[in-house]
mmCIF file with all atom_site columns, C-alpha atoms in Angstrom:
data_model
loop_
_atom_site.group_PDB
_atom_site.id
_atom_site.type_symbol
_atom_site.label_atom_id
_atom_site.label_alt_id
_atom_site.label_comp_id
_atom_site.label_asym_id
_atom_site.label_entity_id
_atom_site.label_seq_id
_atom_site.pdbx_PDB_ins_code
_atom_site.Cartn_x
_atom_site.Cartn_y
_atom_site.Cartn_z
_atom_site.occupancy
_atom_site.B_iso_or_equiv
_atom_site.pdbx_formal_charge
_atom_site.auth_seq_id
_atom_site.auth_comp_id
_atom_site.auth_asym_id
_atom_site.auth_atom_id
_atom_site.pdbx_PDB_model_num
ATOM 1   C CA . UNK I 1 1   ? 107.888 93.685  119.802 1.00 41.00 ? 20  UNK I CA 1
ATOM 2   C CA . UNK I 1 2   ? 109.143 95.381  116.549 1.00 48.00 ? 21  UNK I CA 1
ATOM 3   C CA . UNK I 1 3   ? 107.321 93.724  113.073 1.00 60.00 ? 22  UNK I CA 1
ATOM 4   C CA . UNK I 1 4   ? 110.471 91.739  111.789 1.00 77.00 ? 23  UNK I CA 1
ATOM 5   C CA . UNK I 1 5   ? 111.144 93.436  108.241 1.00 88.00 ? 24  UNK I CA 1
ATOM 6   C CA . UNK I 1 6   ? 111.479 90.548  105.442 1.00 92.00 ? 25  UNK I CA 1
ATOM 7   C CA . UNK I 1 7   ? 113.533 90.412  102.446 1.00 95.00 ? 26  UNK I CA 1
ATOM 8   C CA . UNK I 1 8   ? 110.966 89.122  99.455  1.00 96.00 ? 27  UNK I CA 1
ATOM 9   C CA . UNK I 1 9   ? 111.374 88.513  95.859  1.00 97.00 ? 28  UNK I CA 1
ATOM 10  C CA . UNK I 1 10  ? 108.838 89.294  93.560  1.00 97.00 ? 29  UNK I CA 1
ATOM 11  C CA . UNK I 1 11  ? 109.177 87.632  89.871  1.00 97.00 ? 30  UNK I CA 1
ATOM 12  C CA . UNK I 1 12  ? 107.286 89.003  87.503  1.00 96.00 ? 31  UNK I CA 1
ATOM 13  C CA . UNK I 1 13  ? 106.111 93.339  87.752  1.00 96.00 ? 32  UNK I CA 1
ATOM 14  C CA . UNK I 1 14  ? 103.199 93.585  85.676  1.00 93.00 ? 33  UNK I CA 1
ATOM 15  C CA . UNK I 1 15  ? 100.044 95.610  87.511  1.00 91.00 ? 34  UNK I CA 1
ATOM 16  C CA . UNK I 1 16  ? 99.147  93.064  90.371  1.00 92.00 ? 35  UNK I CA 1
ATOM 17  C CA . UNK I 1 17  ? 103.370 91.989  90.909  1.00 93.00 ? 36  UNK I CA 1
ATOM 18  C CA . UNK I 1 18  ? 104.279 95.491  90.856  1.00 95.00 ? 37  UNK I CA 1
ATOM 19  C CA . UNK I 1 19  ? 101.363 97.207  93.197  1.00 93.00 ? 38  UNK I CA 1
ATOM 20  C CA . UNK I 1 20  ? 102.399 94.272  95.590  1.00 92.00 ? 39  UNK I CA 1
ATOM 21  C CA . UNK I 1 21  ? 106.199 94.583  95.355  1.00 95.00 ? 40  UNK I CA 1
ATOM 22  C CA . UNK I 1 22  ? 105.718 98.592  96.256  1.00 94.00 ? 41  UNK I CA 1
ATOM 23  C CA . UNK I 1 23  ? 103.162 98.067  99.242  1.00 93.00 ? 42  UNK I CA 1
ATOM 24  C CA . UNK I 1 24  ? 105.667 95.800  100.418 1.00 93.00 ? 43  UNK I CA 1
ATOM 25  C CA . UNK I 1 25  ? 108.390 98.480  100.563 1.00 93.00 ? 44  UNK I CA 1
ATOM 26  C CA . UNK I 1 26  ? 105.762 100.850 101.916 1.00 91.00 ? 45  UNK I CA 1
ATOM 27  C CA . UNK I 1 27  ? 105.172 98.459  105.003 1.00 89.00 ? 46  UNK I CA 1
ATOM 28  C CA . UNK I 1 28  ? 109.540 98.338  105.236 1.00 91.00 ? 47  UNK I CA 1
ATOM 29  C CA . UNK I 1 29  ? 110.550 95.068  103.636 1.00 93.00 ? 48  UNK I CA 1
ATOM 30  C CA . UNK I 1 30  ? 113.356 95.103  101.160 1.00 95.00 ? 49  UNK I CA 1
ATOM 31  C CA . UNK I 1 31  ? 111.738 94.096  97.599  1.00 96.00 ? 50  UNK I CA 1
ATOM 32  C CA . UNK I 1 32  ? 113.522 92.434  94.592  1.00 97.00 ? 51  UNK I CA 1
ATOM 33  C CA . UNK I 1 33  ? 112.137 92.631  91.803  1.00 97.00 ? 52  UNK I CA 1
ATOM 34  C CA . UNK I 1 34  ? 112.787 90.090  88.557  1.00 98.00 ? 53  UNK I CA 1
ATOM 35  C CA . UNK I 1 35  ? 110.954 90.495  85.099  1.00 97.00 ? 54  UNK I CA 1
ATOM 36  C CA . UNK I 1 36  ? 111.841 90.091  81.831  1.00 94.00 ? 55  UNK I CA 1
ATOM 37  C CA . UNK I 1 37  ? 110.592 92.901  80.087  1.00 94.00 ? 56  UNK I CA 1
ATOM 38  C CA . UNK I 1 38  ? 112.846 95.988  79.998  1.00 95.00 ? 57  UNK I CA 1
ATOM 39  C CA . UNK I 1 39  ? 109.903 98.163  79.980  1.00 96.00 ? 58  UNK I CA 1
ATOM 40  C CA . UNK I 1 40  ? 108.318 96.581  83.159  1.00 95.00 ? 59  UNK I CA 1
ATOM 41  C CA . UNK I 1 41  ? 112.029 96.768  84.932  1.00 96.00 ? 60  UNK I CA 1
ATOM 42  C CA . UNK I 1 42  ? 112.298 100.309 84.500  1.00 95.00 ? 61  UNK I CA 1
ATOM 43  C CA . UNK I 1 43  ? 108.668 101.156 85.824  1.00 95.00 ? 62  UNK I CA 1
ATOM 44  C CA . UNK I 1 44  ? 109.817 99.217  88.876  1.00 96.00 ? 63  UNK I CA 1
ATOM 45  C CA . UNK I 1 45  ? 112.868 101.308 89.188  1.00 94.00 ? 64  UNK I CA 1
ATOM 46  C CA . UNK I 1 46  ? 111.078 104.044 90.307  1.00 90.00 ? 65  UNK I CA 1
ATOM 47  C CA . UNK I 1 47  ? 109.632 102.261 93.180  1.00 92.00 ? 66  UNK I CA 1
ATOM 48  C CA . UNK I 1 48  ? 112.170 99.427  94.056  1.00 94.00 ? 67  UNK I CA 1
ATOM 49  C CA . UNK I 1 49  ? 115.998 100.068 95.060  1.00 85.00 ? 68  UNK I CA 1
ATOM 50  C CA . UNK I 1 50  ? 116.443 96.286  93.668  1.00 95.00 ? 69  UNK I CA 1
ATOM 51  C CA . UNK I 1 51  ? 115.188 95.276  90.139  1.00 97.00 ? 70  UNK I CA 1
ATOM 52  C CA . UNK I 1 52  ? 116.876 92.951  87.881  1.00 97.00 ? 71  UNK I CA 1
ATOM 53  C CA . UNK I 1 53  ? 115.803 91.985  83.843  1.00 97.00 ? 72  UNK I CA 1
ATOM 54  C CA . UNK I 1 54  ? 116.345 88.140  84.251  1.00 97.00 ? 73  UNK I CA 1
ATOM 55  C CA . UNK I 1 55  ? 114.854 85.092  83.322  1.00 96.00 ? 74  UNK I CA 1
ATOM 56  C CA . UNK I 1 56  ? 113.529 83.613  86.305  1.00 96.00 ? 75  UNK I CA 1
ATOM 57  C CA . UNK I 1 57  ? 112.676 80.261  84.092  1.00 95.00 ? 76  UNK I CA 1
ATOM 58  C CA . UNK I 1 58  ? 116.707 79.483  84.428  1.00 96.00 ? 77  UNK I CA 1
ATOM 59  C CA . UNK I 1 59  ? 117.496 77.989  88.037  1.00 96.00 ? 78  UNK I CA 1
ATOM 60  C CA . UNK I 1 60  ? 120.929 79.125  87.133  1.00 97.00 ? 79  UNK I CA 1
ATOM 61  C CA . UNK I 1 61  ? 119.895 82.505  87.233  1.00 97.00 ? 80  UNK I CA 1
ATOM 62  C CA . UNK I 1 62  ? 117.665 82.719  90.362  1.00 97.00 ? 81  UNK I CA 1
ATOM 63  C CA . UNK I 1 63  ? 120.309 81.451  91.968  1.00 96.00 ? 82  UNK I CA 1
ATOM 64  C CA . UNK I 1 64  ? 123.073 84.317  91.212  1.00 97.00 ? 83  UNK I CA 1
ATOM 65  C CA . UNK I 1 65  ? 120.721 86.542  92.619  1.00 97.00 ? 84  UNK I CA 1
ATOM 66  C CA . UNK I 1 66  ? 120.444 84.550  95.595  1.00 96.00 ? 85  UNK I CA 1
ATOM 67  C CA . UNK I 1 67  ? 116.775 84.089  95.306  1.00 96.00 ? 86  UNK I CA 1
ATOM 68  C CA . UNK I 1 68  ? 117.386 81.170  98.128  1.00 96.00 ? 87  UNK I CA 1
ATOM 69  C CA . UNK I 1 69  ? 118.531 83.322  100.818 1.00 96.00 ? 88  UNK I CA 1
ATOM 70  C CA . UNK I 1 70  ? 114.948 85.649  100.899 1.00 96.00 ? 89  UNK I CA 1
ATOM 71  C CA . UNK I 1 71  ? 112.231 85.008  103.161 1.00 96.00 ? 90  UNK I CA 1
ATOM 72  C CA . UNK I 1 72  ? 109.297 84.901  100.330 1.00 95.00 ? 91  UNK I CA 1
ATOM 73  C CA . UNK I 1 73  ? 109.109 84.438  96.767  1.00 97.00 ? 92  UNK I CA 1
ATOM 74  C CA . UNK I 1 74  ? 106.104 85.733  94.838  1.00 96.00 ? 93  UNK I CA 1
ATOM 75  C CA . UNK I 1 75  ? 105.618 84.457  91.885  1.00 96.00 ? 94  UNK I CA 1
ATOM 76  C CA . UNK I 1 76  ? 103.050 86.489  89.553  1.00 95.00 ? 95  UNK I CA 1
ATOM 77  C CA . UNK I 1 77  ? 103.484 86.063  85.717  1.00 92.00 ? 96  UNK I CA 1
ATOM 78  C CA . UNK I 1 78  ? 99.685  84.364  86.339  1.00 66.00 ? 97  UNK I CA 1
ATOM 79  C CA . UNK I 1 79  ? 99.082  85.029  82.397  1.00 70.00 ? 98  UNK I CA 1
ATOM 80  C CA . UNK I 1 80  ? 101.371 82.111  81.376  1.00 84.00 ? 99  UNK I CA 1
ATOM 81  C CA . UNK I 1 81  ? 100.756 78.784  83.277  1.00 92.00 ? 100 UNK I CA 1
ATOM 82  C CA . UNK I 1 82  ? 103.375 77.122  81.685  1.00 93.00 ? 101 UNK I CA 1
ATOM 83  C CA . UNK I 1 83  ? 106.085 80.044  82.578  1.00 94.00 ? 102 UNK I CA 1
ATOM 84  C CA . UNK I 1 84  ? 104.304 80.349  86.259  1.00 95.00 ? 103 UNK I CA 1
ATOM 85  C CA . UNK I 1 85  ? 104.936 76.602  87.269  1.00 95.00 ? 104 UNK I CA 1
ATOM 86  C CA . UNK I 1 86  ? 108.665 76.567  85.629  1.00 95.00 ? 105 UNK I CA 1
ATOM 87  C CA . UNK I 1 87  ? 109.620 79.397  87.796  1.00 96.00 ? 106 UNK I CA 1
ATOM 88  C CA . UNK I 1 88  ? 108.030 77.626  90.503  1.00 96.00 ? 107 UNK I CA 1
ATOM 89  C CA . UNK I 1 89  ? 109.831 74.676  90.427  1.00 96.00 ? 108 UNK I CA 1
ATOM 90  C CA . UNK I 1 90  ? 112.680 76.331  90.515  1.00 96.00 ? 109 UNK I CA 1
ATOM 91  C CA . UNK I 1 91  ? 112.277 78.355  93.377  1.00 96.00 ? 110 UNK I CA 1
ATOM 92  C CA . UNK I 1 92  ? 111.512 75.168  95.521  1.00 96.00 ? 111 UNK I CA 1
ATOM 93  C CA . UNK I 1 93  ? 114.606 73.175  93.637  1.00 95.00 ? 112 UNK I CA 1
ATOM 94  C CA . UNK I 1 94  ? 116.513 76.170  95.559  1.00 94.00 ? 113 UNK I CA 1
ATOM 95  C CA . UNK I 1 95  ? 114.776 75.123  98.800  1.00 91.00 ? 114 UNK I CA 1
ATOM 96  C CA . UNK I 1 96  ? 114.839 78.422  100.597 1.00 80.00 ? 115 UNK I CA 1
ATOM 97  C CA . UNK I 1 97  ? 111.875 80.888  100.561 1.00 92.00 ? 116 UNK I CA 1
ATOM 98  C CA . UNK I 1 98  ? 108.545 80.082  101.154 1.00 94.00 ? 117 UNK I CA 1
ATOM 99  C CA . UNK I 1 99  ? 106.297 81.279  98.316  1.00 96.00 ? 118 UNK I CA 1
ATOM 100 C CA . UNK I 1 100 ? 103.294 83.406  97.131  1.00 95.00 ? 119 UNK I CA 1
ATOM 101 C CA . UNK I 1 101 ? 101.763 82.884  93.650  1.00 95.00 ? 120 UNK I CA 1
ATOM 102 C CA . UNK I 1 102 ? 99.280  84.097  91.606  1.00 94.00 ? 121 UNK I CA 1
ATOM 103 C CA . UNK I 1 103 ? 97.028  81.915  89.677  1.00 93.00 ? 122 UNK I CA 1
ATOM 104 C CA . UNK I 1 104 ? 95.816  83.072  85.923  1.00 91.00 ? 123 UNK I CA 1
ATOM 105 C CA . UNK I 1 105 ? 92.503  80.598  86.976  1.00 90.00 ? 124 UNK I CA 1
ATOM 106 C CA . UNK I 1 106 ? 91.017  77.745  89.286  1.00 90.00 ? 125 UNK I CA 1
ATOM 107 C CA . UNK I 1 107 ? 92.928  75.016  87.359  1.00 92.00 ? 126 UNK I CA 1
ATOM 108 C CA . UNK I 1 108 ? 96.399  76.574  87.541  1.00 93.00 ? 127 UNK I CA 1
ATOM 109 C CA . UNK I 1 109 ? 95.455  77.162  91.849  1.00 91.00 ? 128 UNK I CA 1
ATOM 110 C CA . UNK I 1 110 ? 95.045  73.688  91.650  1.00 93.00 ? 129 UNK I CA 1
ATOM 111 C CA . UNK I 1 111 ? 98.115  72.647  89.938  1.00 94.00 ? 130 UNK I CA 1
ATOM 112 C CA . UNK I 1 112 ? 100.217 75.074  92.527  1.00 94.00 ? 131 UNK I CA 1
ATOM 113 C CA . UNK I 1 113 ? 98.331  73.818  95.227  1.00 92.00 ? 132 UNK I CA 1
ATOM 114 C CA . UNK I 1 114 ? 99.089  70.219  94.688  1.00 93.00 ? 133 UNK I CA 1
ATOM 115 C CA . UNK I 1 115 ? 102.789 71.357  94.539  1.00 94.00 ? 134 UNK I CA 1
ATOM 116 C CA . UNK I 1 116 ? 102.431 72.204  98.076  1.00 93.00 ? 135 UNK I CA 1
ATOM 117 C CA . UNK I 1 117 ? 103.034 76.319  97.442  1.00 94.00 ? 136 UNK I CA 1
ATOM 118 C CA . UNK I 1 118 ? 102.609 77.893  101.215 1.00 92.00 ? 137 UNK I CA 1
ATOM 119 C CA . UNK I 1 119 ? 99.760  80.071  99.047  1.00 91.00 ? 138 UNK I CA 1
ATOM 120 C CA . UNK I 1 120 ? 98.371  79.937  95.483  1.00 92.00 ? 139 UNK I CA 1
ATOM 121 C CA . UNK I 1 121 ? 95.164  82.484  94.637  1.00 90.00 ? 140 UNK I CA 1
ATOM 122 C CA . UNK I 1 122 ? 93.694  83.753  91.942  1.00 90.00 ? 141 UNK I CA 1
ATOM 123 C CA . UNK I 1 123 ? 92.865  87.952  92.967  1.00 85.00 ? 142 UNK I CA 1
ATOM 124 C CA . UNK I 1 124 ? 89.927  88.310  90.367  1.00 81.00 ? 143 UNK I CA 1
ATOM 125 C CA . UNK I 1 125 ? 88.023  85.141  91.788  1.00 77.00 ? 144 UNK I CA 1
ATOM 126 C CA . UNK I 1 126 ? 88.597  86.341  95.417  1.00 71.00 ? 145 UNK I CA 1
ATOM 127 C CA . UNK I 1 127 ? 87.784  90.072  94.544  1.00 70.00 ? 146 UNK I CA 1
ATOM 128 C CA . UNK I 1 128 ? 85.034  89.173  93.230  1.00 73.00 ? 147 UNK I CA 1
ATOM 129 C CA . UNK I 1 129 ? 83.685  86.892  96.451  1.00 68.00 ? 148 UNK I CA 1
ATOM 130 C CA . UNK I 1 130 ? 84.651  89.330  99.093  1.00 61.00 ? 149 UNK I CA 1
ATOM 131 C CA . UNK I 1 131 ? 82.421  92.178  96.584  1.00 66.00 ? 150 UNK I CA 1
ATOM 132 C CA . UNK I 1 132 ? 79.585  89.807  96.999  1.00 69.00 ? 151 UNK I CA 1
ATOM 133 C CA . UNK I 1 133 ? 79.601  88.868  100.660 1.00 59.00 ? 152 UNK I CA 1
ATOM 134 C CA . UNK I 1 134 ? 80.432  92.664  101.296 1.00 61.00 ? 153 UNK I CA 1
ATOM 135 C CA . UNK I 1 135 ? 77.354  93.612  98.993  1.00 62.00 ? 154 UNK I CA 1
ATOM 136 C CA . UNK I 1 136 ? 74.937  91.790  101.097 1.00 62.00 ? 155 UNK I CA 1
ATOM 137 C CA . UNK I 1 137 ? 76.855  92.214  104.472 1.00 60.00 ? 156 UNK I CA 1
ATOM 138 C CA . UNK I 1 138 ? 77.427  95.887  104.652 1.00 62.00 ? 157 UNK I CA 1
ATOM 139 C CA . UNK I 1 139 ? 80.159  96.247  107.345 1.00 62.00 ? 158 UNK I CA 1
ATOM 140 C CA . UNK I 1 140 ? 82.117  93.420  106.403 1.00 58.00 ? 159 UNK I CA 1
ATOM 141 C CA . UNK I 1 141 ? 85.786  94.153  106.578 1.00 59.00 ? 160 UNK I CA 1
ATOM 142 C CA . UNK I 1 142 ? 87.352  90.656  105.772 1.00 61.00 ? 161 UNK I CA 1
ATOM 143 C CA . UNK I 1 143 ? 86.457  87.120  104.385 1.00 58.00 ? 162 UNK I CA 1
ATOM 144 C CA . UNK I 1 144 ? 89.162  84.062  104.867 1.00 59.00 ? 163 UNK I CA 1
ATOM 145 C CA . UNK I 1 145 ? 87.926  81.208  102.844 1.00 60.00 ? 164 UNK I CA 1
ATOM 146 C CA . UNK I 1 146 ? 90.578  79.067  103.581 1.00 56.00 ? 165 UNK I CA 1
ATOM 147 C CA . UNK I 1 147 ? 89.151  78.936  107.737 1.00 53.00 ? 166 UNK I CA 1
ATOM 148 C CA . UNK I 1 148 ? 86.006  78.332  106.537 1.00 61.00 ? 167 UNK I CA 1
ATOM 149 C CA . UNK I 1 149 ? 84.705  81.001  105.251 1.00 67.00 ? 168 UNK I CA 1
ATOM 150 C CA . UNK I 1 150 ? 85.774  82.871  108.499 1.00 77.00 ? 169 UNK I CA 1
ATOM 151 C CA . UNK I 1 151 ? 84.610  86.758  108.228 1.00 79.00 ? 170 UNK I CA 1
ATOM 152 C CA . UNK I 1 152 ? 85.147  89.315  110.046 1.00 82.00 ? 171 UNK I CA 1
ATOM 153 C CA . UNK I 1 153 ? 82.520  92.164  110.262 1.00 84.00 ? 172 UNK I CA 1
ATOM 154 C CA . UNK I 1 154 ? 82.290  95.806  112.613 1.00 87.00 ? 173 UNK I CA 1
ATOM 155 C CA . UNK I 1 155 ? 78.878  96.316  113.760 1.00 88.00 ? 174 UNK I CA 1
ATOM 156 C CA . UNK I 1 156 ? 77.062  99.028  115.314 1.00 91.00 ? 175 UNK I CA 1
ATOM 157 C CA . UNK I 1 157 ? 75.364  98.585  118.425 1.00 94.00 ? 176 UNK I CA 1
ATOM 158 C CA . UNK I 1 158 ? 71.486  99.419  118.526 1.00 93.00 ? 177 UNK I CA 1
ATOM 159 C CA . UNK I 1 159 ? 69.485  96.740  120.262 1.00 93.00 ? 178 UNK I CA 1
ATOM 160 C CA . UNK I 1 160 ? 72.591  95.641  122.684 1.00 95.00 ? 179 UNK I CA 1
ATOM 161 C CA . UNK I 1 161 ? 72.424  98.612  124.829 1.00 95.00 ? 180 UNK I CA 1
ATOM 162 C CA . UNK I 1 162 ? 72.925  98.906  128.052 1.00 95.00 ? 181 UNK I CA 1
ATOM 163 C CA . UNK I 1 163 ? 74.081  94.701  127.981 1.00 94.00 ? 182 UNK I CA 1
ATOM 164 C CA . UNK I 1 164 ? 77.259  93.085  128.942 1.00 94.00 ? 183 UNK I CA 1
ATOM 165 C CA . UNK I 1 165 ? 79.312  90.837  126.312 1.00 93.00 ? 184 UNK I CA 1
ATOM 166 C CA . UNK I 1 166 ? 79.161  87.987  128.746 1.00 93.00 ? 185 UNK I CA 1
ATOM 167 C CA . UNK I 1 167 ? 75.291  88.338  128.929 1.00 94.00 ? 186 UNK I CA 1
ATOM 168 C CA . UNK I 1 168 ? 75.009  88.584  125.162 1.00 93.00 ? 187 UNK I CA 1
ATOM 169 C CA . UNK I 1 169 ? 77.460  85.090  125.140 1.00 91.00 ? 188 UNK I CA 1
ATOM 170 C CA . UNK I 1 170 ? 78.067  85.253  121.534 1.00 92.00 ? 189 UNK I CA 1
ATOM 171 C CA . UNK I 1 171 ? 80.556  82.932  121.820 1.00 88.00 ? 190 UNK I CA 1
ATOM 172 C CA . UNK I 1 172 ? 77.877  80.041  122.963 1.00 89.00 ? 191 UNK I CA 1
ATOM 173 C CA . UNK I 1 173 ? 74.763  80.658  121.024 1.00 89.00 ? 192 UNK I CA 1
ATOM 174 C CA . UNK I 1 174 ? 76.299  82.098  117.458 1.00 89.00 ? 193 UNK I CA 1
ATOM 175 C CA . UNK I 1 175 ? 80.555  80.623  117.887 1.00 88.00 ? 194 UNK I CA 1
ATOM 176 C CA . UNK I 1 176 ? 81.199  84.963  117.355 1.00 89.00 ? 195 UNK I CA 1
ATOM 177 C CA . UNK I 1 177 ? 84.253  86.827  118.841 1.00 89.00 ? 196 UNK I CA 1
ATOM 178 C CA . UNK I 1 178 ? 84.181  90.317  119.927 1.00 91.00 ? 197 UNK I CA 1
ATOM 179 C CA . UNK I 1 179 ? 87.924  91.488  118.665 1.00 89.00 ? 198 UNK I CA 1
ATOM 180 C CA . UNK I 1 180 ? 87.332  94.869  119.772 1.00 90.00 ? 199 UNK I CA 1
ATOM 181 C CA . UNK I 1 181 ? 84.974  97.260  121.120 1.00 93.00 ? 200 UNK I CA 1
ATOM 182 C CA . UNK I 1 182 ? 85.282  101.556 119.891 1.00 91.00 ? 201 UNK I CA 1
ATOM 183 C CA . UNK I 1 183 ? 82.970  103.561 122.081 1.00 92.00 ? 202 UNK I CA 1
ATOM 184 C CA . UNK I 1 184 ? 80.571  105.930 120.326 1.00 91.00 ? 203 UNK I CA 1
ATOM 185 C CA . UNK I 1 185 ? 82.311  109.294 120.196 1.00 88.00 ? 204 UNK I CA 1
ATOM 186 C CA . UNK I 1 186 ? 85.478  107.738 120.236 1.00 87.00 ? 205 UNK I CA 1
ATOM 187 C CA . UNK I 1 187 ? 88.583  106.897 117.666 1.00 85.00 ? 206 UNK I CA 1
ATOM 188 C CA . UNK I 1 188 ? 90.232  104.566 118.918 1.00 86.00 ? 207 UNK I CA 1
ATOM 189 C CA . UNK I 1 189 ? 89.474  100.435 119.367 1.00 87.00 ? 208 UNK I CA 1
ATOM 190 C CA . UNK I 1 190 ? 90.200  98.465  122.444 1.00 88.00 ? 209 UNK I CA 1
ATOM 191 C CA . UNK I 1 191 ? 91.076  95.104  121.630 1.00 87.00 ? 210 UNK I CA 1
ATOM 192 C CA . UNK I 1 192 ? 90.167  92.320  123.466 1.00 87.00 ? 211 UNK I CA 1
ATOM 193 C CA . UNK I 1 193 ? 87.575  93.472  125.862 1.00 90.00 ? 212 UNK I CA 1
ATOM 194 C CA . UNK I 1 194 ? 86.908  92.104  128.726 1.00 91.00 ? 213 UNK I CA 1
ATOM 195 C CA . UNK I 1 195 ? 83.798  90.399  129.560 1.00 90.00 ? 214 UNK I CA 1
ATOM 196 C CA . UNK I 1 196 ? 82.188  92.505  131.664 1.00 93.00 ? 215 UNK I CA 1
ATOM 197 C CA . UNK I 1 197 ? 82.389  95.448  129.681 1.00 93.00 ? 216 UNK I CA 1
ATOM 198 C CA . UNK I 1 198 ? 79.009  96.890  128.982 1.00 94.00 ? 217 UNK I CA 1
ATOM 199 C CA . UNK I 1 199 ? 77.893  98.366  125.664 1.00 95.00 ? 218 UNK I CA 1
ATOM 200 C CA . UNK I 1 200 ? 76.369  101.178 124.576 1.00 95.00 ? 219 UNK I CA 1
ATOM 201 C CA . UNK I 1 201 ? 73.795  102.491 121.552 1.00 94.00 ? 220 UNK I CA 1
ATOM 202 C CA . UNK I 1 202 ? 76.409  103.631 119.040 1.00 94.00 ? 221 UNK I CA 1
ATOM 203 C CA . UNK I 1 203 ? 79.654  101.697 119.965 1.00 94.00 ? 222 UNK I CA 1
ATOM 204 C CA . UNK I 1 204 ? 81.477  99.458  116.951 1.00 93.00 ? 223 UNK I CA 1
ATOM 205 C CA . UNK I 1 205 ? 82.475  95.879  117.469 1.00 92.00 ? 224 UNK I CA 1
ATOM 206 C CA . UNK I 1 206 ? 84.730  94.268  115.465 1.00 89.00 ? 225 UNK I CA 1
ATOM 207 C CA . UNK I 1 207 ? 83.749  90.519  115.609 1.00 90.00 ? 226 UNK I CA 1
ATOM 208 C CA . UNK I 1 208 ? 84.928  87.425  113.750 1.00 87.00 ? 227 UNK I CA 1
ATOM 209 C CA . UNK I 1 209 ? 83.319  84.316  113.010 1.00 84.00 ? 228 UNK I CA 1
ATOM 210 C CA . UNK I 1 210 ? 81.372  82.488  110.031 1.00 81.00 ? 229 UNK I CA 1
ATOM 211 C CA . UNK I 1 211 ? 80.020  84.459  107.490 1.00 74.00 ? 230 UNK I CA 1
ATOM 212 C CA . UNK I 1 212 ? 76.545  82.313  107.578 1.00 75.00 ? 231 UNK I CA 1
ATOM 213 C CA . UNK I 1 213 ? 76.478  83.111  111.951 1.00 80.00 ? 232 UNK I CA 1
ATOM 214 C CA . UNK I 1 214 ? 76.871  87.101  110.607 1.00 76.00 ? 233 UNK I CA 1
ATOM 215 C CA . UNK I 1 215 ? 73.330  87.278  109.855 1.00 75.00 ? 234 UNK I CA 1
ATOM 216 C CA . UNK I 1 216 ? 71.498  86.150  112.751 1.00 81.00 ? 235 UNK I CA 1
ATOM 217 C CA . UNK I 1 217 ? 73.397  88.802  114.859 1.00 84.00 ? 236 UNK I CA 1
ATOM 218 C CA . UNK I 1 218 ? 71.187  91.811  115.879 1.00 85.00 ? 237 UNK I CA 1
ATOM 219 C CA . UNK I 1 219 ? 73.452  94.168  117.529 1.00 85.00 ? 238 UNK I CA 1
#
């Protein structure tokens, strides 16, 4: 089944609003971008087909662009709280897009979190924990807080040779997931590996599970 393409807004194209808006249109979704600064709306025209100089503080005007009819909203003017939480308000007055903002620190995340945003963060503060857990846990491709602190990590096997994942039983003794399995020599993953599959000195896993259960594993 085909990704389904989304149409998202994205208020506010300073470094973090506009790196986001153009990965988005890299990955195929149709972008529109809103800022107020002339200078910041025609740096975005070179990387969005859709950019408008508007104040996205005025309901009035999110609404003649027909913010309400998109599929996401992010909101990332993070450097004025004030200015962040107006625009957000009016985005949910619309009641139509679900919505993405970025937090200038832990007390505006709270604020946005308490009005029930579908995702509030602040990128410096989770930069800077996904450095440190992928400091002292080389391999470590992912870290979702929210789950629990739910990582996910690719490992090389060593001391697993020659054993089967159902005789290894990760699952049981450390709650760890094989996602996939690349043989040594090999490019490509397979996901979701059967049981029985045996592994050999040199092969990657990918495997998921709490950060803390990472460290007893001796692949």
């Amino acid at each position: 089944m085909a990704e389904k393409k989304l149409e998202i807004g994205v208020i506010g194209l300073g470094k973090f609003g506009l790196r986001m808006a153009s990965t988005l249109v890299s990955l195929g979704h149709t972008v529109l971008g809103i800022d107020m600064s002339e200078v910041r709306v025609q740096r975005a025209e070179e990387a969005l087909d859709t950019v408008y100089k508007a104040d996205a503080t005025n309901i009035a005007v999110l609404r003649s662009l027909h913010v309400q009819d998109l599929d996401w909203v992010v909101i990332s003017v993070g450097e004025s709280v004030e200015q962040s939480l107006s625009i957000t308000l009016n985005v949910q007055e619309l009641n139509g897009p679900k919505i993405w903002v970025k937090a200038s620190n832990e007390e505006h995340k709270k604020i946005l979190q308490r009005l029930h945003v579908t995702r509030a963060m602040v990128p410096e503060t989770e930069a800077a924990v996904m450095a440190a857990h992928q400091l002292t846990h080389p391999g470590m491709l992912d870290l979702i807080p929210k789950y629990g602190g739910i990582a996910i990590q690719e490992l090389r096997v060593e001391e697993w040779d020659g054993k089967t994942l159902i005789e290894l039983n990760l699952i049981q003794q450390f709650n760890v997931m094989v996602m996939g399995i690349r043989p040594a020599g090999k490019n490509a993953f397979v996901f979701v590996p059967p049981a029985t599959t045996v592994l050999h000195k040199g092969d990657s896993l990918v495997v998921a599970g709490k950060a803390d259960s990472m460290r007893m594993l001796k692949p």
